[in-house]
Each structure stands twice: as C-alpha cells, then as structure tokens.
Coordinates of C-alpha atoms and ligand atoms in Angstrom, one line a residue:
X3 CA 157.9 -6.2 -83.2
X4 CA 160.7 -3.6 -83.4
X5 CA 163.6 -3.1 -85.6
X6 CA 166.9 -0.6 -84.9
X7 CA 168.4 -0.5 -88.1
X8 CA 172.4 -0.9 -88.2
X9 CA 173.5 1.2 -85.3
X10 CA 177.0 2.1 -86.3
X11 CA 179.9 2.1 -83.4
X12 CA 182.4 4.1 -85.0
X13 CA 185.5 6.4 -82.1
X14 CA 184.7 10.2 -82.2
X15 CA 185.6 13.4 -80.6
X16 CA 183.4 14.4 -78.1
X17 CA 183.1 16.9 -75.5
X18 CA 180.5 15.6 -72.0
X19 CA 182.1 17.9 -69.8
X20 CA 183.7 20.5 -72.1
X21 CA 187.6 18.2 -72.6
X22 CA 187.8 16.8 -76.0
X23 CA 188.8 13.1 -76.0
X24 CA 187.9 10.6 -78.3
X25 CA 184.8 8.5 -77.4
X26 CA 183.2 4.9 -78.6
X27 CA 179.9 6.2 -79.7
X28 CA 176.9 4.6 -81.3
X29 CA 175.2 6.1 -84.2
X30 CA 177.5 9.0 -83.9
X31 CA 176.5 9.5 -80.2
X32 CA 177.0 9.6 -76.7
X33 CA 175.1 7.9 -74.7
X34 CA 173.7 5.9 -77.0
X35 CA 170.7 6.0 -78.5
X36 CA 167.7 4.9 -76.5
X37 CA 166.0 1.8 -77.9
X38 CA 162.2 1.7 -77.2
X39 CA 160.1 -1.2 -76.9
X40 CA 156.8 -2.4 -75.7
X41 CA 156.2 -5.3 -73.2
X42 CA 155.9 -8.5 -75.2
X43 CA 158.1 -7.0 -77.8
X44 CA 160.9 -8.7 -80.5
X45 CA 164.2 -6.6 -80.2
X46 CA 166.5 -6.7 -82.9
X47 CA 169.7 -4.6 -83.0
X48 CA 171.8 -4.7 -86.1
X49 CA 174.8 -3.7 -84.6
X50 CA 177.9 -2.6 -87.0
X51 CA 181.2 -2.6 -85.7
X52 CA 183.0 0.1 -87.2
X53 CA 185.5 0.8 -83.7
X54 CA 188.9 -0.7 -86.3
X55 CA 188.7 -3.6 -82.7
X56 CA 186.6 -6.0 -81.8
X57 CA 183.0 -4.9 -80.2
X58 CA 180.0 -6.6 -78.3
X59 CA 176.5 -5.4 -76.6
X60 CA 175.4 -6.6 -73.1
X61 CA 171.5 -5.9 -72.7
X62 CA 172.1 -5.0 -68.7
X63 CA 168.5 -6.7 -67.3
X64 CA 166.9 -8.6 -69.9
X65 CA 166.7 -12.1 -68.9
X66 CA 167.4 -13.6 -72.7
X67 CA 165.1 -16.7 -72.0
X68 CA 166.0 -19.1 -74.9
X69 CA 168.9 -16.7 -76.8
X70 CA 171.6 -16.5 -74.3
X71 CA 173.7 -16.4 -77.0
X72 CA 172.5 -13.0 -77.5
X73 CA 173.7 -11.5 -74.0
X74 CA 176.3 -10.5 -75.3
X75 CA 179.4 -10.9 -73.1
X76 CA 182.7 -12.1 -75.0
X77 CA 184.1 -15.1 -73.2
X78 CA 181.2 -16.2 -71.8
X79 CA 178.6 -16.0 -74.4
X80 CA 179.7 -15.5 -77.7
X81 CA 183.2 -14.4 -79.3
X82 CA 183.1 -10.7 -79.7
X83 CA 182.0 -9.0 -83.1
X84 CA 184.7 -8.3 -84.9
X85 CA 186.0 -5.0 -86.7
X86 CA 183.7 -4.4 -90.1
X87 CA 181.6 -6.9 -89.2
X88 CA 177.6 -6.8 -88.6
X89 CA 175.5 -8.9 -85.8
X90 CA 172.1 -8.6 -85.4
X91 CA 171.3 -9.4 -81.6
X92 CA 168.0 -10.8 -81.9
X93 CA 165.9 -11.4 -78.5
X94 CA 162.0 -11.3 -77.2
X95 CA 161.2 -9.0 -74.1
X96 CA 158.9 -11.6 -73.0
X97 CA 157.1 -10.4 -70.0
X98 CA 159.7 -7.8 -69.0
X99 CA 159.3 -4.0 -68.9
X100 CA 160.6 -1.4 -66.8
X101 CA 164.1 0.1 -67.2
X102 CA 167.2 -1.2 -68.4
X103 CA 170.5 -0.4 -70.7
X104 CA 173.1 -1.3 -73.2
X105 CA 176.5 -1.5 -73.0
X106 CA 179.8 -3.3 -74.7
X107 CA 181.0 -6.5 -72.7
X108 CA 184.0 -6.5 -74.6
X109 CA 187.5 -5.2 -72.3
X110 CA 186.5 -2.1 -70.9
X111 CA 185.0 -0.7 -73.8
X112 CA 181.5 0.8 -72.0
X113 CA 184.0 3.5 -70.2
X114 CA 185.2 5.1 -73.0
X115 CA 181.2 5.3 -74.4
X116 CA 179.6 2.7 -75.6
X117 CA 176.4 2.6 -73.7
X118 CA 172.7 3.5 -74.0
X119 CA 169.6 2.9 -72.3
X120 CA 166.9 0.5 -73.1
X121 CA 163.2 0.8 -72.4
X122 CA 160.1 -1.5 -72.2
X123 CA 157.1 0.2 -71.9
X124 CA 154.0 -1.9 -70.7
X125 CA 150.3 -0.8 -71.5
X126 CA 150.1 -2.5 -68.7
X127 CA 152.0 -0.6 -66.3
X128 CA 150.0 0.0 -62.7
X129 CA 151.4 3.1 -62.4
X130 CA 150.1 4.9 -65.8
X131 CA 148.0 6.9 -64.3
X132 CA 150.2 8.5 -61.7
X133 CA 152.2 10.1 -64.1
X134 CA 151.9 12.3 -67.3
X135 CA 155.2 12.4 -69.0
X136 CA 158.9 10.6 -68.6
X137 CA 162.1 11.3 -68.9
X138 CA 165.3 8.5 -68.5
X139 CA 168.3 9.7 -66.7
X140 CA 171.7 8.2 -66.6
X141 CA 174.4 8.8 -64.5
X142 CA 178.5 8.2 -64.9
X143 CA 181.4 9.0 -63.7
X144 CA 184.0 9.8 -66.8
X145 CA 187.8 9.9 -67.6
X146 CA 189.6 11.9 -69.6
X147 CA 192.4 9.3 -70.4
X148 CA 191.2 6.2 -72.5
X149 CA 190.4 3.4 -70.3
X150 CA 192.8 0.7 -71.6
X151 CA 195.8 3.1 -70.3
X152 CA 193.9 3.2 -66.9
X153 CA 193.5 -0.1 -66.9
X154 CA 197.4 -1.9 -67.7
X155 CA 198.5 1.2 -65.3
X156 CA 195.7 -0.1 -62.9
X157 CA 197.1 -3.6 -63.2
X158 CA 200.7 -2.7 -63.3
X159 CA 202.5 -5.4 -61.4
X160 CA 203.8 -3.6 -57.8
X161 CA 201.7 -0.9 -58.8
X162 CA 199.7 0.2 -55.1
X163 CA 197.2 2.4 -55.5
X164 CA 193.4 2.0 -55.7
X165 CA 191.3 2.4 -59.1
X166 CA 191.5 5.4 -61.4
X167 CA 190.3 8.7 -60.1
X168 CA 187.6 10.0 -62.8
X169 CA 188.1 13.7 -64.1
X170 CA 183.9 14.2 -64.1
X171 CA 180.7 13.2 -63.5
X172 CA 177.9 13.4 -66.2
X173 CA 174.2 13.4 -66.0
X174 CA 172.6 12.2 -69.5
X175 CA 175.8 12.4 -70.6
X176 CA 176.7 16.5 -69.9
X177 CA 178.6 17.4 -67.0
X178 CA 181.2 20.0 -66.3
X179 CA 185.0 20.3 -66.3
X180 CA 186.8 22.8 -64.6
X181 CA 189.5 23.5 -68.2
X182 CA 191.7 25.3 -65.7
X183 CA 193.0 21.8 -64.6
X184 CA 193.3 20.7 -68.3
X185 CA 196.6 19.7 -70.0
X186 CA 198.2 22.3 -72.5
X187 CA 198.0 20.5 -75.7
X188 CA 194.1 19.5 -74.7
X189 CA 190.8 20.9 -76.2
X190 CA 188.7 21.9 -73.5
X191 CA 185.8 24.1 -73.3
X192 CA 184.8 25.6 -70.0
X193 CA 180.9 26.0 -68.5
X194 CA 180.0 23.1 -70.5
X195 CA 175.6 23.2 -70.5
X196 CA 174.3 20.7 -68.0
X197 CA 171.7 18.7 -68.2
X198 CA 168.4 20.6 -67.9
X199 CA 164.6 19.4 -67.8
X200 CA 161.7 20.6 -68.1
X201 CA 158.8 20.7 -65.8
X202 CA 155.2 22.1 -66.3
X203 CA 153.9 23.1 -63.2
X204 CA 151.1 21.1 -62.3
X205 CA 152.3 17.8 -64.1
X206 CA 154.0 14.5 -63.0
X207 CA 156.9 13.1 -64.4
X208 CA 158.9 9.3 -64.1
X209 CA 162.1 9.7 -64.2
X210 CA 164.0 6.6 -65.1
X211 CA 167.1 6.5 -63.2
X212 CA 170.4 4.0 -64.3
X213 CA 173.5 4.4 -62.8
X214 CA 176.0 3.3 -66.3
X215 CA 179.0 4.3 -64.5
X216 CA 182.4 2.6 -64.0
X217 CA 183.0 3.0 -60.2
X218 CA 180.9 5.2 -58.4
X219 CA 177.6 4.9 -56.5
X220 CA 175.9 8.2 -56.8
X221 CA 173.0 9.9 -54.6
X222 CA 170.2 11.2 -56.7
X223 CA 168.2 14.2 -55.6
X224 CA 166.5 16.7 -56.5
X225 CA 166.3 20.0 -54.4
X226 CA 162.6 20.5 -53.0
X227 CA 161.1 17.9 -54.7
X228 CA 160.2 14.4 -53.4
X229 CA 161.3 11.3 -55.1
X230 CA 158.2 8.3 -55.5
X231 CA 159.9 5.0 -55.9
X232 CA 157.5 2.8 -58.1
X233 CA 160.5 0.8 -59.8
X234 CA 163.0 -1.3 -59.0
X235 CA 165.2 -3.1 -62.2
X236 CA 162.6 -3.9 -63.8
X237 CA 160.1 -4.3 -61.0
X238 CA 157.3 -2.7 -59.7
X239 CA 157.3 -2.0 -55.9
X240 CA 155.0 -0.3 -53.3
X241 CA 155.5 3.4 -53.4
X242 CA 157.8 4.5 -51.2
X243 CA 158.4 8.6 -50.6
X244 CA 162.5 9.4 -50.1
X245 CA 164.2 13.0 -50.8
X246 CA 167.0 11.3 -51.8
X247 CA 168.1 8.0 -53.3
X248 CA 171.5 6.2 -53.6
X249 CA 172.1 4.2 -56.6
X250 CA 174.9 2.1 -57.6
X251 CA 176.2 0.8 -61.1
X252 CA 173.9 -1.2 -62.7
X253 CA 171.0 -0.3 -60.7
X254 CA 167.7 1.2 -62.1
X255 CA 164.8 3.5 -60.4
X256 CA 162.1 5.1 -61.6
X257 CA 160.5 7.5 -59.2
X258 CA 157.7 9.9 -59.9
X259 CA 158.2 13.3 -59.4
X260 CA 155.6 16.1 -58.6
X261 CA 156.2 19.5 -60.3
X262 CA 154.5 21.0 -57.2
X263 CA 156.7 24.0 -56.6
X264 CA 157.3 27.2 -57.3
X265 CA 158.0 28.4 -60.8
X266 CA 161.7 28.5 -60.7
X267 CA 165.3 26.4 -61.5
X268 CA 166.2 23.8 -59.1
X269 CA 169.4 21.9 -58.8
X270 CA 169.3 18.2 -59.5
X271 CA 172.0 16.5 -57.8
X272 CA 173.9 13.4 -58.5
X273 CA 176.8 13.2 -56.1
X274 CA 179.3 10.8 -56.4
X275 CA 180.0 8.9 -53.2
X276 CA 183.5 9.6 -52.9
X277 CA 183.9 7.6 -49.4
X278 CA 182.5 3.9 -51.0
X279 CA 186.2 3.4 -53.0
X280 CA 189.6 3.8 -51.8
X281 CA 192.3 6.0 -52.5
X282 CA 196.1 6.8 -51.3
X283 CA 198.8 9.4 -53.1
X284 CA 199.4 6.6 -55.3
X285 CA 196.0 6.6 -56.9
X286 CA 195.9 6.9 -60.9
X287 CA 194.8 10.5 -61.2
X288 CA 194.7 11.4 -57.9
X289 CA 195.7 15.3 -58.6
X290 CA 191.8 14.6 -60.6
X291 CA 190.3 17.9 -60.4
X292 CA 186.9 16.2 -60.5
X293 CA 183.8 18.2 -58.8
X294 CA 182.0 14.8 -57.2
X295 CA 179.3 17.4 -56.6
X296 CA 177.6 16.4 -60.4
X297 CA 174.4 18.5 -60.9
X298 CA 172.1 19.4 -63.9
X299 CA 168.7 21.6 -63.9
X300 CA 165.3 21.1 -63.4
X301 CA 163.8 23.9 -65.0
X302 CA 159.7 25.0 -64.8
X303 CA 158.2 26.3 -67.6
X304 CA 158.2 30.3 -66.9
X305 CA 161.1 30.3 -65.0
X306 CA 164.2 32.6 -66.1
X307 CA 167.4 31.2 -67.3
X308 CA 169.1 31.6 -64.2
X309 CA 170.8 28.9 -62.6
X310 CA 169.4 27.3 -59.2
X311 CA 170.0 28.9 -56.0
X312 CA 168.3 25.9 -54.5
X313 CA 169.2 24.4 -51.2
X314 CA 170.3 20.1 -50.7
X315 CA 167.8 18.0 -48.8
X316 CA 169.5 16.9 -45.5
X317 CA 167.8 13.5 -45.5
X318 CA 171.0 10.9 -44.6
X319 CA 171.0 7.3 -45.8
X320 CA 173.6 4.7 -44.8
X321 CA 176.1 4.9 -46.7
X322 CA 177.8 2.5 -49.3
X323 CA 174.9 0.8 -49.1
X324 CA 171.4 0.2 -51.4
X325 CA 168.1 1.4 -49.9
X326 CA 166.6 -0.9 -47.0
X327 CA 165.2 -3.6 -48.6
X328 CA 162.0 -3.3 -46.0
X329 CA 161.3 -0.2 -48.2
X330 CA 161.2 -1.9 -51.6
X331 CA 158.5 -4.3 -51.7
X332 CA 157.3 -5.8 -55.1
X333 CA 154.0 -4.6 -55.7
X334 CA 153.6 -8.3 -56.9
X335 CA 155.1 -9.8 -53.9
X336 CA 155.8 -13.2 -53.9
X337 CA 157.4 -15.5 -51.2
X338 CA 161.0 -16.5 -51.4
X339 CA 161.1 -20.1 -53.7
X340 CA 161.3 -22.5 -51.7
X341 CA 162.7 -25.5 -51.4
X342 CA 166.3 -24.7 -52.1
X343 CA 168.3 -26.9 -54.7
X344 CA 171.3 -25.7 -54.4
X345 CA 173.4 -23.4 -52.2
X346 CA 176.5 -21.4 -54.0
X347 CA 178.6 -20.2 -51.1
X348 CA 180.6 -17.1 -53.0
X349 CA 183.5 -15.9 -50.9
X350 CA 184.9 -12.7 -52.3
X351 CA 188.4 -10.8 -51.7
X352 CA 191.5 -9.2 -53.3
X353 CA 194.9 -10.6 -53.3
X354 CA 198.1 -10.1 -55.2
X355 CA 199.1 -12.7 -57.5
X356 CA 201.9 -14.0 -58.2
X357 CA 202.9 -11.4 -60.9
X358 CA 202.7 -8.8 -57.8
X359 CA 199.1 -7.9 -60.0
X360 CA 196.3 -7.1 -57.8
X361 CA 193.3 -9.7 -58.7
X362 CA 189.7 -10.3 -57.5
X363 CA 188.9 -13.7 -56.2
X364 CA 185.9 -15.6 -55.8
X365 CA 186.5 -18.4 -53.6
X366 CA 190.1 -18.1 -54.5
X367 CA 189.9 -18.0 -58.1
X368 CA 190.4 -15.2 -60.1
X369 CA 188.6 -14.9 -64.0
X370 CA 190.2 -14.4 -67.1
X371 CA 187.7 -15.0 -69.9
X372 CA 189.3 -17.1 -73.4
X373 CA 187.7 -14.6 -76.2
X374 CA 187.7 -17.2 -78.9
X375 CA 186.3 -20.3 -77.4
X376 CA 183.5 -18.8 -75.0
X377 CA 182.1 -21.1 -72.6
X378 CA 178.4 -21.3 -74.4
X379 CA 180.5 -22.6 -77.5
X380 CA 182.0 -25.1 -75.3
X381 CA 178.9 -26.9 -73.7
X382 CA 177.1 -26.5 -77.1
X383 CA 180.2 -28.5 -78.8
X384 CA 179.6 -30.9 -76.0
X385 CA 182.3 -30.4 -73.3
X386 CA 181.4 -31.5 -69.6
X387 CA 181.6 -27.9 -67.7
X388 CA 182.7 -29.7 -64.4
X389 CA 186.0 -30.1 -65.9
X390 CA 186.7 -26.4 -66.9
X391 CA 190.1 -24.8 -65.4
X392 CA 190.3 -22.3 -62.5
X393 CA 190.2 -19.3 -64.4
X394 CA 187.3 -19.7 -65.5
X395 CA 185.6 -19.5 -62.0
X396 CA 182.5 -21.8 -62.8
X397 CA 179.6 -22.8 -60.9
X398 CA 177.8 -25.5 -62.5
X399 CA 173.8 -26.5 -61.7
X400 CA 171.7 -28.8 -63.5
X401 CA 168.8 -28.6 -61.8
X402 CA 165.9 -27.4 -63.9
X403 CA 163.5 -25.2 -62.6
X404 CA 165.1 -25.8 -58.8
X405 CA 165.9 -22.5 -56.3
X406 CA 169.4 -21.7 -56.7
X407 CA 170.5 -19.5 -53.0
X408 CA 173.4 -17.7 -53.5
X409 CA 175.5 -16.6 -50.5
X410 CA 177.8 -13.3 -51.2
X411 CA 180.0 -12.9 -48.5
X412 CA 182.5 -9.7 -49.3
X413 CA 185.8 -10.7 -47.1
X414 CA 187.7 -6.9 -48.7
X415 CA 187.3 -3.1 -47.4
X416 CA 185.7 -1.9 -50.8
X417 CA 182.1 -1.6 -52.0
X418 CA 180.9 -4.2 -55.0
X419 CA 177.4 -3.6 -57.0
X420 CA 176.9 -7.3 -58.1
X421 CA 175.0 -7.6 -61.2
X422 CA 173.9 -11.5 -62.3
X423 CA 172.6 -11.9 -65.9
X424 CA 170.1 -13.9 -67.0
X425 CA 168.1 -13.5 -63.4
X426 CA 166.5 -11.3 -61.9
X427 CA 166.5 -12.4 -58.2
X428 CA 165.0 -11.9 -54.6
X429 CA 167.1 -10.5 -52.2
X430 CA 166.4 -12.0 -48.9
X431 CA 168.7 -10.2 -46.9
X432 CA 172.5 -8.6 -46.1
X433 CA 174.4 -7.5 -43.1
X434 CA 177.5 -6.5 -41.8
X435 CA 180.2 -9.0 -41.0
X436 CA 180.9 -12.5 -42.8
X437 CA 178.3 -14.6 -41.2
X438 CA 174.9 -14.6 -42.6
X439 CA 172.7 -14.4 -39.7
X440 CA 169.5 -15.9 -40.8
X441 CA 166.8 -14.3 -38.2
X442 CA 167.1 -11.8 -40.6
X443 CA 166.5 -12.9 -43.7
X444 CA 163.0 -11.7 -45.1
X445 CA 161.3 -15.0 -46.9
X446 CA 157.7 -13.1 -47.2
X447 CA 158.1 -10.6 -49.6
X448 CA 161.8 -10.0 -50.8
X449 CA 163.1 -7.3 -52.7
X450 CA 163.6 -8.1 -56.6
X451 CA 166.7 -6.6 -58.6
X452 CA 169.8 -7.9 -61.0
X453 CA 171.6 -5.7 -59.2
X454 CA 173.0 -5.6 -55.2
X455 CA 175.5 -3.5 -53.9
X456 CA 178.0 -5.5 -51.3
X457 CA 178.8 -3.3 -48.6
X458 CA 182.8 -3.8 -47.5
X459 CA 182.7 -6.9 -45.1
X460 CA 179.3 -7.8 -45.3
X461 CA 177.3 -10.7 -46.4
X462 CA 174.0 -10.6 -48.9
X463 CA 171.7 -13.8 -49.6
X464 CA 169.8 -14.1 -52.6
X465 CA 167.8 -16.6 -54.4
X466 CA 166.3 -17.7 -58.2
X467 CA 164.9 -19.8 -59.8
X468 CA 166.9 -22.0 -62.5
X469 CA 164.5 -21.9 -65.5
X470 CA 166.4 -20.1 -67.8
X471 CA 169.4 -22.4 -69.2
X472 CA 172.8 -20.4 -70.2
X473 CA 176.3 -19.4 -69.3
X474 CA 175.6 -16.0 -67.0
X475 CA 177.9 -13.6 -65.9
X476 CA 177.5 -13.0 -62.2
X477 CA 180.4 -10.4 -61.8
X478 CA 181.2 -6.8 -59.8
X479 CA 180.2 -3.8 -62.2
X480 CA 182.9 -2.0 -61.3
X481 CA 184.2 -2.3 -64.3
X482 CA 188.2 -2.2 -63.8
X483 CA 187.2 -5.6 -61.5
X484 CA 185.9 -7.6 -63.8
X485 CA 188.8 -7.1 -65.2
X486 CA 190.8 -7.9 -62.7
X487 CA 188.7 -11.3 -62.1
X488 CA 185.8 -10.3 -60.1
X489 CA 183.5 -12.5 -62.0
X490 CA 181.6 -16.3 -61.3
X491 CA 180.3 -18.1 -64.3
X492 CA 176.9 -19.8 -63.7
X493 CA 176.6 -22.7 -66.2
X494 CA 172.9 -23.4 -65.7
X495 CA 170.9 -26.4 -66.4
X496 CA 174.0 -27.6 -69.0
X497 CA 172.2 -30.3 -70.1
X498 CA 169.3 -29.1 -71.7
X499 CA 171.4 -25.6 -73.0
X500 CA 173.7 -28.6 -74.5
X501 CA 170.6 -29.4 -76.4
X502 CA 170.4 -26.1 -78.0
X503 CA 171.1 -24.8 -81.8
X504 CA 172.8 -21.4 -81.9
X505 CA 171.9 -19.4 -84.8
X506 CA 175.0 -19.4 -87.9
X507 CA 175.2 -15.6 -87.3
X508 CA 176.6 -16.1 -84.2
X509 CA 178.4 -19.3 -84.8
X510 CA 180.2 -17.6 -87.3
X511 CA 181.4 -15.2 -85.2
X512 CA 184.2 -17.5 -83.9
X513 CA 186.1 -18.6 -87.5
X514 CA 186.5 -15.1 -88.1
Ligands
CU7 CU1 184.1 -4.5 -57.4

C-alpha cells in the first residue's frame, strides 16, 4: 500500500530548453514526480489543484478495474477537479506492472506540463536478473507559447495550416534552445544541460522509455549501443535486439542496455519524426527554430566531460509506423479471444465543419465532451447510453466478459497513436490501404499494447476482452485532436457499471 501525499499543481517559471515560460507543474516540478509502486499495490494520489482552473489526472495504462471513476478524464469520467480543491484518486494496480505515466485530461493542460511517470515494479519481473540498475526516460516535444493560444489559433475558423510547430524537444524534461531565435522581451538561456546518464562499465541498465509528447513520434537510439526490448506498455515480450526504436505518444518500452563500450560520452538520440505530420507556410510557428535532432548523454564513469563525438546507427525502420508486430511477442503469449461479440467498425478522417473549423471524425461524428455532466455520471443516474447525441461519439456494448474487435480504418494523410483506456489489447494486425485484409491477421500470438500508431491510410485490427465495466476514452494522443474530436466513447457493459456506487469524493466533484 502506497501513499503520495498532496502533490500540489500550482503554474511556474521554468526553463527545459533554456526559454522561460510559465509551466503547469506538480509539486513544484517538471516532469512530474515519478510515483513508484509495487505489483499488487493500492495507489493513492492526493492531488491539490492549486493551477487558479480546473485540473484532472489520467493514469495513461492502468486498467482501473472496478474505479473507472478514477481515470480521470473530464467529460467522460468524472467532472474535473476544480481550482482549491483536493481529490484523492484512489485505485489498485492489480496484476499490472511495467511502465506507465500521468497526465491532466483536462483541455490541453498535459502540454504546458502536467505530466509524470508512473512505475510498477514486480518482484516478479522475468527479466530481474538481466539487468542491474534502471533508469525511466521520457520524451516530448515542447512550445514556447501556452497551449490554449495554439490551440483557438489551431481551430481558428478558415484557418489552413496543420498543427503547431513545437520550438524544442526535451529528453527527461531538458532539451536545448537555440536563444538566438528567441523573442526580445523573452528570458532565455542558451546551452541549456541535457540530459546525461550514467553508466558503469560492465553493468546493465533498463531504461524505461514513454513517449509524453503532444505530436511527435520520436526514434530512440543510442550511438553504439544495442537496444533489448523486454517491454511493451506494460507487457513483457521475447527479447528482441534493435539499434534503434520508434516510439509514438503514449507508447512505453523498456529495453536493456549493455554498458559494453569503451569508456567515453555517447550521444543519445531522440529525433523527432518530422515527416509523420504535415505542414504548409501557414503552419502555427512554422519560422520554429526547433532542432528535431533532440539528444542528451550517456556518460561512463571515467570518462571526461566532453561532449559525444559519437556517430548515428544507420539501422532504417519504416517510417510513421510502430515496430513490426512479428517482433513483439508477449513473453506470455496467448491466442487472440475468440469468439467475437461484437465488431466496432471505426472509420476515421478530417473534415471542415460547418463553422469552416477543422474537426476529427469518427464515423462522421466529431467529440465534444459536456465537463459537468460526464457520461459515467449519466449511466450511474440511470440514463440509457443508446440515446446519447452525436457529439458524444458513443459505442455502447453490454456484453460481459465477450471479445470486443475493433476495426481502425484511418481514411486522412496524417499519422494517429491511438490510445484506448481501460484495456490493454492484442493487436492482430495493420496494413496499408482501407481494407483489412484478413490473411494477415496474426490470431497465435498478438502483440499487447494501449497504444497503436495508425499509419495515414491504413487499417489496424484489435481485440479485448469486455471484463472491465466503464466509460473509456478511445481517442488519438495527439493531443490538439482530441480536441478537435478525435475521440470514441466505449460505454462498456452499462448495465452492471449502472449498478455501481461512486465514492462522495468524486460525486461531489460535480455540485461544485
Ligand atoms: Cu491524431
């Protein structure tokens, strides 16, 4: 059992990259603190929200069997926490571990800082003994500007550009600006320290990697060093040996990491895949002078302080897209559930509505979430979910314990990481085009994640099983498009959540 006591969210100045901007921090911080747990373990965060607007925390991974009203996300979920106020967020672990993170649900708050990683540890853990320390490594992109001016000038009606153009990228939260590019009137600091490990020769380390950006997909490497992949989301797979390993938003590695070398500095690299989003001269901060080259240090013990004068492995993986599948195998494999329930048929594009807006659809509807009367609160005051309205895109099972298949097909020219709370789920296949082509489906032993990255015009089948009653979020992480609607609701097994008595705590949220 684990207590964090009364993490504080409170708006700071803070310096990543060396430019001084205000930033929603937790506990004075950015990123977050890291909450540690054991497998099996109670979590409960006390969290205070001191941000002067309203707040919520999203626990990216963790399944919340029996306390979806603890996921977190305003409009779906619960009503968000609001200023002054205190929530304790009270959930088990049950039999999860691995790698996961935090982040506010609320608007676009998690862009401007407030997010953290969380970690289960399990005594249990196959892999123990093939490593002797850890570290956990995030990656994001950042912006200099906060992100609710990015967002109304994102969704400016006529407005014809693409998403905002970030200013950096930051590896556990330090990356480098060049201050030549920055405004007059701006604070900014130039060489800005990077992030820097340490190795002993000799040793083995996990490195937990979680992509927390906004937009970007990044390509982890390290120069000269191979990458061991022994975790996917939260699930153990085979080992498999890469040089280099894309990893989109939402998405979590761990990969063991020989300090084999010579005694020296070596560039880590976290490149931001600048060819997965779409731009034209009418792009918000397209003059950006970003460097999508993001690196820190990995530095042996005995080595001088110089920096790296290391060399980029030339391994090449498709790009936009997540690792083969074929190459992430569950070390506890299981077959695909069978037999399928229910199929969900998601069809996914952009249009412009009729406010000239641009707007996410999922078969043609478009989210926009009602803060104040959250869909949880609705079924649990006893309304029949069949009848909810459009804009609330919802997708309603009842089915306890069936296999839900869910059918992505991505009809746009961008890339989407899809991220589905409450599940984690097997991932049976993807390919290019809109037509699922089953021959190629793997129903042995699927790849496990919450989070799949949607290649532009391509279609991804996955499946779950419905034993977890709730209201999840199954939405695009880029974060400006869940704003803009890219977002299903699943209302799973309504009955029987119907049935359920939320705590007052949370109930109270909404009269407030
Ligand atoms: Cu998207």
């Amino acid at each position: 059992m684990l207590l964090y006591p009364n993490p504080q969210t409170r708006q700071k100045n803070l310096s990543p990259d060396g430019f001084e901007r205000r930033v929603w921090t937790a506990n004075d911080v950015y990123p977050g603190p890291i909450i540690r747990a054991n497998k099996g373990d109670k979590i409960f965060v006390n969290v205070t929200n001191c941000f002067g607007e309203p707040a919520s925390i999203h626990w990216h991974g963790l399944t919340q069997k029996e306390t979806n009203w603890y996921d977190g996300a305003p409009g779906f979920t619960q009503c968000p926490i609001p200023n002054d106020v205190s929530l304790v967020y009270d959930f088990s672990t049950y039999g999860q571990s691995g790698t996961y993170w935090w982040h506010s649900h609320y608007l676009t708050q998690y862009v401007d800082g407030l997010r953290g990683t969380l970690i289960i540890h399990d005594p249990d853990d196959p892999y123990l003994k093939s490593y002797d320390e850890e570290y956990v490594i995030t990656l994001s992109d950042w912006y200099h500007d906060n992100s609710s001016t990015l967002l109304s000038d994102r969704m400016a009606p006529g407005y014809e550009g693409f998403d905002p153009i970030p200013d950096s990228g930051l590896i556990s939260g330090k990356g480098r600006y060049d201050c030549s590019a920055a405004p007059k009137d701006s604070k900014c600091t130039p060489n800005a320290p990077l992030a820097t490990y340490k190795f002993k020769k000799g040793r083995r380390y996990r490195l937990r990697l979680i992509n927390t950006s906004t937009e970007y997909l990044f390509t982890f490497s390290i120069d000269e060093h191979k990458l061991k992949i022994i975790e996917t989301d939260g699930e153990y797979v085979e080992p498999y040996t890469v040089e280099k390993i894309p990893i989109n938003i939402g998405q979590r590695y761990s990969v063991i990491v020989e300090a084999n070398q010579a005694i020296d500095n070596y560039w880590i690299r976290a490149t931001m895949n600048k060819e997965c989003v779409n731009s034209n001269n009418f792009t918000i901060n397209i003059n950006s002078a970003i460097n999508y080259e993001v690196v820190g240090i990995l530095k042996y013990e005995g080595a001088k302080n110089d920096e790296p004068t290391t060399k980029e492995s030339n391994e090449q993986h498709d790009r936009c897209k997540d690792l083969s599948t074929k190459f992430l195998i569950p070390l506890n494999a299981k077959p695909a559930p069978e037999p399928v329930h229910k199929i969900i048929t998601l069809n996914t594009t952009a249009i412009t509505n009729e406010k000239n807006v641009t707007v996410f659809t999922v078969n043609g509807k478009s989210f926009s979430p009602d803060f104040q009367n959250p869909t949880l609160q609705r079924i649990l005051n006893g309304e029949d979910p069949n009848t909810f309205p459009d804009d609330q895109v919802t997708f309603v099972y009842d089915e306890p314990n069936g296999v839900i298949e869910v059918i992505l097909i991505n009809n746009g020219n961008g890339t989407h990481p899809f991220h589905m709370h409450g599940h984690n789920f097997f991932v049976l296949g993807s390919g290019d085009g809109t037509e699922v082509v089953k021959s190629e489906l793997n129903y042995k032993n699927p790849t496990i994640r919450d989070t799949v990255t949607l290649p532009a015009m391509s279609w991804t089948v996955i499946r779950y099983v419905a034993d977890n009653p709730g209201v999840w979020a199954f939405h695009c992480h880029i974060e400006w498009h869940v704003e803009m609607g890219f977002v299903a609701q699943l209302i799973e097994s309504p009955t029987e959540l119907a049935k359920r008595q939320p705590p007052k705590d949370w109930s109270s949220l909404c009269s407030k």
